[in-house]
Amino acid sequence: QKEVEQNSGPLSVPEGAIASLNCTYSDRGSQSFFWYRQYSGKSPELIMSIYSNGDKEDGRFTAQLNKASQYVSLLIRDSQPSDSATYLCAVNRVTGGGNKLTFGTGTQLKVEL
Amino acid sequence: NAGVTQTPKFRILKIGQSMTLQCTQDMNHNYMYWYRQDPGMGLKLIYYSVGAGITDKGEVPNGYNVSRSTTEDFPLRLELAAPSQTSVYFCASSYGTGTIEAFFGQGTRLTVV
């Protein structure tokens, strides 16, 4: 079982719709969760972090965390063509060597006009 | 604000050559990471460091070496380059405690021929 799993997509949504991106993780000891956006040929850019169960909203983005189900999601409201990118889920857990940040393979999002 | 700076941006190596990928950060972060990203894949952790003088292996350390003599710098050394090391390499840094979001450099695209 992969430590962090995401559907690779592509996920296609029409402009103005809600895009829903999902991520599951295997280690129940994971404590911190992040969503990164990566445009083609560019480096990952942090867009959301979430540390406790529930929802966290920032503009058009909402991150949702359910530790009991080991599930993290990202909702993008009013999707725009500029949101077309790969979204990487990252999970942090504390190991004997310190914090270890593990990434999923990413979900490609395409927002269509 | 420089953030995380990687050099070079592009490099072509011949099989068996060696090189060092440079990474420096000016945010006084304790943690630094090296990831590689193969086409269409997520980020795989090569090595990480929790502070000057301390490094640890990630999930794909073979063929690489690192050192951390200062807080700012975390170079990645490739010895005896192989075609399997063709990839995009990203360096990242974070505080490691409290606010642990990681920030990435612009990446180094390496081709081994």
Short mmCIF file of C-alpha atoms in Angstrom, two decimals:
data_model
loop_
_atom_site.label_atom_id
_atom_site.label_comp_id
_atom_site.label_asym_id
_atom_site.label_seq_id
_atom_site.Cartn_x
_atom_site.Cartn_y
_atom_site.Cartn_z
CA GLN A 1 0.00 0.00 0.00
CA LYS A 2 1.34 3.41 -0.96
CA GLU A 3 1.82 5.88 1.86
CA VAL A 4 -0.13 8.57 0.02
CA GLU A 5 -2.56 7.73 -2.77
CA GLN A 6 -4.24 9.96 -5.30
CA ASN A 7 -6.19 9.32 -8.46
CA SER A 8 -3.90 10.41 -11.29
CA GLY A 9 -6.78 11.75 -13.41
CA PRO A 10 -7.10 13.72 -15.51
CA LEU A 11 -10.08 15.22 -13.77
CA SER A 12 -11.97 17.45 -16.18
CA VAL A 13 -14.44 20.06 -14.95
CA PRO A 14 -16.16 22.92 -16.76
CA GLU A 15 -15.26 26.49 -15.92
CA GLY A 16 -17.20 27.70 -12.90
CA ALA A 17 -17.80 24.23 -11.48
CA ILE A 18 -16.47 22.74 -8.24
CA ALA A 19 -13.42 20.51 -8.58
CA SER A 20 -13.01 17.83 -5.91
CA LEU A 21 -9.61 16.25 -5.41
CA ASN A 22 -9.08 13.34 -3.03
CA CYS A 23 -6.17 11.78 -1.18
CA THR A 24 -5.83 8.86 1.23
CA TYR A 25 -2.88 8.03 3.46
CA SER A 26 -1.79 4.87 5.22
CA ASP A 27 -0.04 6.02 8.41
CA ARG A 28 -2.49 6.85 11.20
CA GLY A 29 0.30 8.71 12.96
CA SER A 30 0.40 11.36 10.24
CA GLN A 31 -0.15 14.78 11.70
CA SER A 32 -0.01 17.43 9.00
CA PHE A 33 -1.44 17.55 5.52
CA PHE A 34 -0.76 19.78 2.56
CA TRP A 35 -1.94 20.48 -0.94
CA TYR A 36 0.52 21.70 -3.55
CA ARG A 37 -0.22 22.93 -7.03
CA GLN A 38 2.30 22.21 -9.78
CA TYR A 39 2.10 23.73 -13.23
CA SER A 40 3.83 21.85 -16.02
CA GLY A 41 7.59 22.41 -15.89
CA LYS A 42 7.37 24.35 -12.62
CA SER A 43 8.05 23.58 -8.98
CA PRO A 44 5.31 22.69 -6.48
CA GLU A 45 3.61 25.64 -4.82
CA LEU A 46 1.91 25.30 -1.44
CA ILE A 47 -1.77 26.27 -1.58
CA MET A 48 -3.31 24.75 1.56
CA SER A 49 -2.25 23.19 4.84
CA ILE A 50 -4.54 21.48 7.36
CA TYR A 51 -3.68 20.04 10.75
CA SER A 52 -6.98 19.12 12.44
CA ASN A 53 -10.18 17.37 11.48
CA GLY A 54 -12.75 19.41 9.64
CA ASP A 55 -12.70 22.05 6.95
CA LYS A 56 -10.32 24.90 6.29
CA GLU A 57 -11.23 27.55 3.76
CA ASP A 58 -8.97 30.00 1.94
CA GLY A 59 -10.62 31.94 -0.85
CA ARG A 60 -11.88 29.49 -3.48
CA PHE A 61 -10.05 26.59 -1.85
CA THR A 62 -11.34 24.34 0.94
CA ALA A 63 -9.29 21.55 2.46
CA GLN A 64 -11.09 18.78 4.35
CA LEU A 65 -9.48 16.34 6.74
CA ASN A 66 -10.91 13.17 8.25
CA LYS A 67 -8.26 11.41 10.30
CA ALA A 68 -10.54 8.50 11.24
CA SER A 69 -10.99 7.68 7.55
CA GLN A 70 -7.39 8.74 6.70
CA TYR A 71 -8.74 10.99 4.01
CA VAL A 72 -7.88 14.48 2.81
CA SER A 73 -9.63 16.40 0.09
CA LEU A 74 -9.36 19.70 -1.72
CA LEU A 75 -12.35 21.53 -3.15
CA ILE A 76 -11.86 24.29 -5.68
CA ARG A 77 -14.95 26.44 -6.17
CA ASP A 78 -15.65 28.47 -9.31
CA SER A 79 -12.88 26.63 -11.16
CA GLN A 80 -10.91 28.72 -13.63
CA PRO A 81 -8.75 27.66 -16.59
CA SER A 82 -5.78 28.95 -14.58
CA ASP A 83 -6.49 26.20 -12.03
CA SER A 84 -5.48 23.61 -14.62
CA ALA A 85 -2.44 21.95 -13.05
CA THR A 86 -1.38 18.87 -11.14
CA TYR A 87 -2.35 18.88 -7.47
CA LEU A 88 -0.07 17.02 -5.10
CA CYS A 89 -1.19 15.80 -1.70
CA ALA A 90 1.57 15.69 0.92
CA VAL A 91 1.50 14.10 4.35
CA ASN A 92 3.89 14.77 7.20
CA ARG A 93 4.65 12.27 9.94
CA VAL A 94 7.16 12.29 12.72
CA THR A 95 9.73 9.50 12.53
CA GLY A 96 12.79 8.67 14.59
CA GLY A 97 14.73 10.89 12.21
CA GLY A 98 12.35 13.82 12.46
CA ASN A 99 9.59 15.10 10.21
CA LYS A 100 9.17 13.22 6.97
CA LEU A 101 7.11 14.73 4.16
CA THR A 102 5.70 12.21 1.67
CA PHE A 103 3.92 13.10 -1.56
CA GLY A 104 1.29 11.37 -3.62
CA THR A 105 1.69 11.06 -7.37
CA GLY A 106 -0.70 13.94 -8.00
CA THR A 107 -4.03 14.48 -9.73
CA GLN A 108 -4.10 16.34 -13.02
CA LEU A 109 -6.94 18.84 -13.16
CA LYS A 110 -8.22 20.29 -16.43
CA VAL A 111 -10.69 23.16 -16.33
CA GLU A 112 -12.44 23.44 -19.66
CA LEU A 113 -13.96 26.58 -21.16
CA ASN B 1 13.17 37.40 -1.09
CA ALA B 2 15.27 34.59 -2.57
CA GLY B 3 13.71 31.64 -0.68
CA VAL B 4 15.17 28.36 -1.93
CA THR B 5 17.70 28.65 -4.75
CA GLN B 6 18.91 25.73 -6.83
CA THR B 7 21.73 25.65 -9.36
CA PRO B 8 22.11 24.71 -12.11
CA LYS B 9 18.67 24.79 -13.76
CA PHE B 10 19.65 22.35 -16.49
CA ARG B 11 22.51 19.91 -16.92
CA ILE B 12 23.46 17.10 -19.25
CA LEU B 13 25.85 14.49 -17.88
CA LYS B 14 27.55 11.58 -19.51
CA ILE B 15 27.27 8.14 -17.93
CA GLY B 16 29.86 7.78 -15.19
CA GLN B 17 30.38 11.50 -14.62
CA SER B 18 29.79 13.13 -11.27
CA MET B 19 28.23 16.42 -10.28
CA THR B 20 26.87 18.38 -7.36
CA LEU B 21 23.46 20.00 -7.34
CA GLN B 22 23.52 23.10 -5.19
CA CYS B 23 20.71 24.23 -2.89
CA THR B 24 20.67 27.19 -0.57
CA GLN B 25 17.91 28.81 1.47
CA ASP B 26 17.77 32.14 3.26
CA MET B 27 14.73 31.50 5.49
CA ASN B 28 16.70 30.04 8.42
CA HIS B 29 14.83 26.77 8.02
CA ASN B 30 16.06 23.77 9.97
CA TYR B 31 14.78 21.12 7.59
CA MET B 32 15.94 20.66 4.04
CA TYR B 33 14.90 17.99 1.54
CA TRP B 34 15.92 16.62 -1.82
CA TYR B 35 13.27 15.09 -4.05
CA ARG B 36 13.32 13.71 -7.54
CA GLN B 37 10.36 13.75 -9.89
CA ASP B 38 10.18 11.48 -12.90
CA PRO B 39 7.77 12.31 -15.77
CA GLY B 40 4.13 11.93 -14.70
CA MET B 41 5.14 10.87 -11.22
CA GLY B 42 5.05 12.37 -7.79
CA LEU B 43 7.98 13.45 -5.69
CA LYS B 44 10.25 10.81 -4.20
CA LEU B 45 12.39 11.72 -1.21
CA ILE B 46 16.11 11.13 -1.72
CA TYR B 47 17.65 12.59 1.45
CA TYR B 48 16.66 15.03 4.12
CA SER B 49 18.32 16.96 6.91
CA VAL B 50 16.89 18.15 10.21
CA GLY B 51 19.74 20.57 10.87
CA ALA B 52 23.39 21.29 10.22
CA GLY B 53 25.46 18.14 10.53
CA ILE B 54 22.46 15.77 10.47
CA THR B 55 21.23 13.94 7.38
CA ASP B 56 19.10 10.88 6.77
CA LYS B 57 18.05 8.70 3.86
CA GLY B 58 14.71 8.96 2.16
CA GLU B 59 13.09 6.30 0.00
CA VAL B 60 15.48 6.46 -3.00
CA PRO B 61 18.99 7.32 -1.69
CA ASN B 62 21.09 4.94 -3.79
CA GLY B 63 23.54 6.71 -6.09
CA TYR B 64 23.39 9.99 -4.13
CA ASN B 65 25.18 11.62 -1.23
CA VAL B 66 24.48 14.75 0.77
CA SER B 67 26.12 16.92 3.37
CA ARG B 68 24.83 19.73 5.58
CA SER B 69 27.68 21.79 6.96
CA THR B 70 25.61 24.97 7.35
CA THR B 71 21.95 25.77 7.95
CA GLU B 72 21.72 27.44 4.55
CA ASP B 73 23.25 24.87 2.20
CA PHE B 74 22.31 21.29 1.34
CA PRO B 75 24.19 20.05 -1.75
CA LEU B 76 23.30 16.77 -3.46
CA ARG B 77 26.16 14.80 -4.96
CA LEU B 78 25.73 12.33 -7.81
CA GLU B 79 28.58 9.87 -8.18
CA LEU B 80 28.91 7.76 -11.33
CA ALA B 81 25.81 9.11 -13.08
CA ALA B 82 23.46 6.56 -14.64
CA PRO B 83 20.56 7.01 -17.12
CA SER B 84 18.16 6.05 -14.30
CA GLN B 85 19.11 9.32 -12.59
CA THR B 86 17.62 11.36 -15.42
CA SER B 87 14.96 13.34 -13.61
CA VAL B 88 13.97 16.72 -12.24
CA TYR B 89 15.44 17.37 -8.82
CA PHE B 90 13.78 19.65 -6.30
CA CYS B 91 15.21 21.00 -3.11
CA ALA B 92 12.83 22.14 -0.38
CA SER B 93 13.07 23.57 3.12
CA SER B 94 10.85 24.04 6.16
CA TYR B 95 11.06 25.04 9.81
CA GLY B 96 10.38 21.42 10.80
CA THR B 97 8.49 22.27 13.95
CA GLY B 98 5.44 24.45 14.38
CA THR B 99 4.92 25.85 10.90
CA ILE B 100 6.24 22.96 8.85
CA GLU B 101 5.09 23.89 5.37
CA ALA B 102 7.85 23.15 2.86
CA PHE B 103 8.90 25.58 0.17
CA PHE B 104 10.53 24.48 -3.04
CA GLY B 105 13.32 25.68 -5.27
CA GLN B 106 12.83 25.98 -9.02
CA GLY B 107 14.29 22.58 -9.78
CA THR B 108 17.23 21.15 -11.72
CA ARG B 109 16.49 19.21 -14.87
CA LEU B 110 19.19 16.56 -15.24
CA THR B 111 19.70 14.31 -18.25
CA VAL B 112 22.23 11.47 -18.19
CA VAL B 113 23.24 10.22 -21.63
#
